[in-house]
mmCIF file of C-alpha atoms in Angstrom:
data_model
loop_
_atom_site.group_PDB
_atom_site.id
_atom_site.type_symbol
_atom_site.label_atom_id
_atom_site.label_comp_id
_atom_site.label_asym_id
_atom_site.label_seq_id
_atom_site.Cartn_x
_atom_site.Cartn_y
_atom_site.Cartn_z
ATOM 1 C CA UNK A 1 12.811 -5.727 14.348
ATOM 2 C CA UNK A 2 11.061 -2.591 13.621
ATOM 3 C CA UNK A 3 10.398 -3.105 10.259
ATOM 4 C CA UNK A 4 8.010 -5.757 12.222
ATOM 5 C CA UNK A 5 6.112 -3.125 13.807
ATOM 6 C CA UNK A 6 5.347 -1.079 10.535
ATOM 7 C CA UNK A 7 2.344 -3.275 9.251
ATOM 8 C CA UNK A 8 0.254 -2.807 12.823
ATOM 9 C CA UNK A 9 0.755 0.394 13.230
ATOM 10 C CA UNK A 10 0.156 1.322 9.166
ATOM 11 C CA UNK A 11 -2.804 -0.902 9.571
ATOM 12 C CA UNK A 12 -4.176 0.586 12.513
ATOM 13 C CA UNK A 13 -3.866 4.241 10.572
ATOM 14 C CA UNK A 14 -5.304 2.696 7.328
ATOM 15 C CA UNK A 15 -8.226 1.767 9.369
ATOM 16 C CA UNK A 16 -8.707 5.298 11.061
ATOM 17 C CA UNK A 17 -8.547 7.032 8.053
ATOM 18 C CA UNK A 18 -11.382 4.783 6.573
ATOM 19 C CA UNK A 19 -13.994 4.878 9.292
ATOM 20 C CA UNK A 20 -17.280 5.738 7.659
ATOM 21 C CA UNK A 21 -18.019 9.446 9.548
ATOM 22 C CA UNK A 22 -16.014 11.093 7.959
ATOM 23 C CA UNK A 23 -18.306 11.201 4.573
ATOM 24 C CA UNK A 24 -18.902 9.577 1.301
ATOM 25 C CA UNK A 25 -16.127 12.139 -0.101
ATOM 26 C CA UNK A 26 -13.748 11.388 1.984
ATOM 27 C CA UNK A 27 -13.742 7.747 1.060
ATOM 28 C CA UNK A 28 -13.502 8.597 -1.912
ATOM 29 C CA UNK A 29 -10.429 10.466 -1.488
ATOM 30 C CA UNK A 30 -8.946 7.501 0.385
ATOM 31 C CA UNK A 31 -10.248 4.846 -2.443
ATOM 32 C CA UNK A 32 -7.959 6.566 -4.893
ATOM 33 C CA UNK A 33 -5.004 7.424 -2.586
ATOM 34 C CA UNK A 34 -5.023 3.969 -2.103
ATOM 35 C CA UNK A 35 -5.051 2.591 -5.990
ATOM 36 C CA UNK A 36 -2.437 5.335 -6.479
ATOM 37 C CA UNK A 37 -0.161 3.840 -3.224
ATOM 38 C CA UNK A 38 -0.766 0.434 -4.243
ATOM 39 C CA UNK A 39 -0.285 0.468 -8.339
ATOM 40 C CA UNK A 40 2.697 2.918 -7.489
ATOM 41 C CA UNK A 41 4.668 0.792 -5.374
ATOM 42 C CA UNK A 42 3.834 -2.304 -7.942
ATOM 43 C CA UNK A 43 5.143 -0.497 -10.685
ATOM 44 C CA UNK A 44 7.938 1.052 -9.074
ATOM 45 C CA UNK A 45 8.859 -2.109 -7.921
ATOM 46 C CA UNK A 46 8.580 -3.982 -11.260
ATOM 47 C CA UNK A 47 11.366 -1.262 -12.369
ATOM 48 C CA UNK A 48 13.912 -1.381 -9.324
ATOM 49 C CA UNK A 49 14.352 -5.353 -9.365
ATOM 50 C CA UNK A 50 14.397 -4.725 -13.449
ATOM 51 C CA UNK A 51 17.314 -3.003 -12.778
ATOM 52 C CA UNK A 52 18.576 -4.602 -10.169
ATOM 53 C CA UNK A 53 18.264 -8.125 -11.883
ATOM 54 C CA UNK A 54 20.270 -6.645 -14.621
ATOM 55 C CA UNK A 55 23.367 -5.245 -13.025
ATOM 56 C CA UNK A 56 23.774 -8.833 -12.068
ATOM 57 C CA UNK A 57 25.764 -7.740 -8.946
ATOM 58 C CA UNK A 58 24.170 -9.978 -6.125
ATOM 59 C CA UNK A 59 25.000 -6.569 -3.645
ATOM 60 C CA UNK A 60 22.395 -4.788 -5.888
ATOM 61 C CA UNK A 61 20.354 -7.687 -6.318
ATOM 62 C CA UNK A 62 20.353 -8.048 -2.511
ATOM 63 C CA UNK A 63 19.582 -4.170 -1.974
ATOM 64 C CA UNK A 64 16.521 -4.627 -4.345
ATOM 65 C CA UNK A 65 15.167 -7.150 -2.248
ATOM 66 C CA UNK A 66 15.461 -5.656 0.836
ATOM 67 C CA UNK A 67 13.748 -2.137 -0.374
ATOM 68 C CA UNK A 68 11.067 -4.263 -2.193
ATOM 69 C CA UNK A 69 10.377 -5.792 1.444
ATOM 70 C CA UNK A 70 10.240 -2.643 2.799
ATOM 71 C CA UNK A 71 8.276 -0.659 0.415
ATOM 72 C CA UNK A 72 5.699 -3.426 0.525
ATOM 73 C CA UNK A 73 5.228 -3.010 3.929
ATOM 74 C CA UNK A 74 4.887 1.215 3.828
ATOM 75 C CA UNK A 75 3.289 1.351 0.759
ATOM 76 C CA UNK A 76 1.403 -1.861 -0.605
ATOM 77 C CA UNK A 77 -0.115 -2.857 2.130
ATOM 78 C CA UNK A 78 -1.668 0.421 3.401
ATOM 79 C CA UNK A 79 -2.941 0.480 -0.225
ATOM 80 C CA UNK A 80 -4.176 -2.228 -0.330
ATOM 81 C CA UNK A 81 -6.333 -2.164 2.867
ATOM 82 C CA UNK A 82 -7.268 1.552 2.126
ATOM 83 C CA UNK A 83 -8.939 -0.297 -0.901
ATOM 84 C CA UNK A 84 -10.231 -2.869 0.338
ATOM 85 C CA UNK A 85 -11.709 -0.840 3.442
ATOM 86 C CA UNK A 86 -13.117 2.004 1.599
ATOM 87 C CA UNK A 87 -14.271 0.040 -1.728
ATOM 88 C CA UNK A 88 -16.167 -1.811 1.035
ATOM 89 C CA UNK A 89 -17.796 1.439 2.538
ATOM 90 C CA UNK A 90 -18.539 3.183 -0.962
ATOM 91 C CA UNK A 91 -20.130 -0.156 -2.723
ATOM 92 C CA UNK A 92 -22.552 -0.668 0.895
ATOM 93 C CA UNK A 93 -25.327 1.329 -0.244
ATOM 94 C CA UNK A 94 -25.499 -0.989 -3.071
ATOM 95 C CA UNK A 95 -26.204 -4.015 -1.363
ATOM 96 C CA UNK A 96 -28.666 -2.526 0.777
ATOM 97 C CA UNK A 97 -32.474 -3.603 0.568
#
């Protein structure tokens, strides 16, 4: 049940950390924390469940799975809005007339 309750409230933060006054820089900043949060987590993933897969012990197997879920929601998705969000802001002033 709370694992429910991580995506709105890393959402909500994602989206306070990416309003537009706090400056071009600073959306910057947040564009690549969240590339480096969201290609982490894939890649670190990819390896675990490697591993996991592997051992062919369905406990581990089942442990992967669970910690994939759970990463996904801390990490993943907060990356991936923080790059969606602020890749939005930054390319605006391009599509300007």
């Amino acid at each position: 049940m709370a694992r429910n309750r991580i995506v709105p409230i890393a959402a909500l933060v994602v989206v306070a950390l990416s309003l537009p006054f706090y400056g071009r820089t600073w959306n910057h900043f947040m564009h690549v924390v969240g590339a480096v949060l969201f290609l982490g987590n894939l890649i670190v993933t990819a390896v675990w469940m490697t591993l996991a897969k592997r051992s062919r012990h369905p406990e581990s197997l089942r442990l992967g799975v669970q910690g994939v879920i759970l990463t996904d929601h801390l990490f993943t998705t907060p990356g991936a809005l923080l790059l969606l969000i602020n890749g939005g802001i930054l390319a605006s002033p391009y599509f300007q007339t």
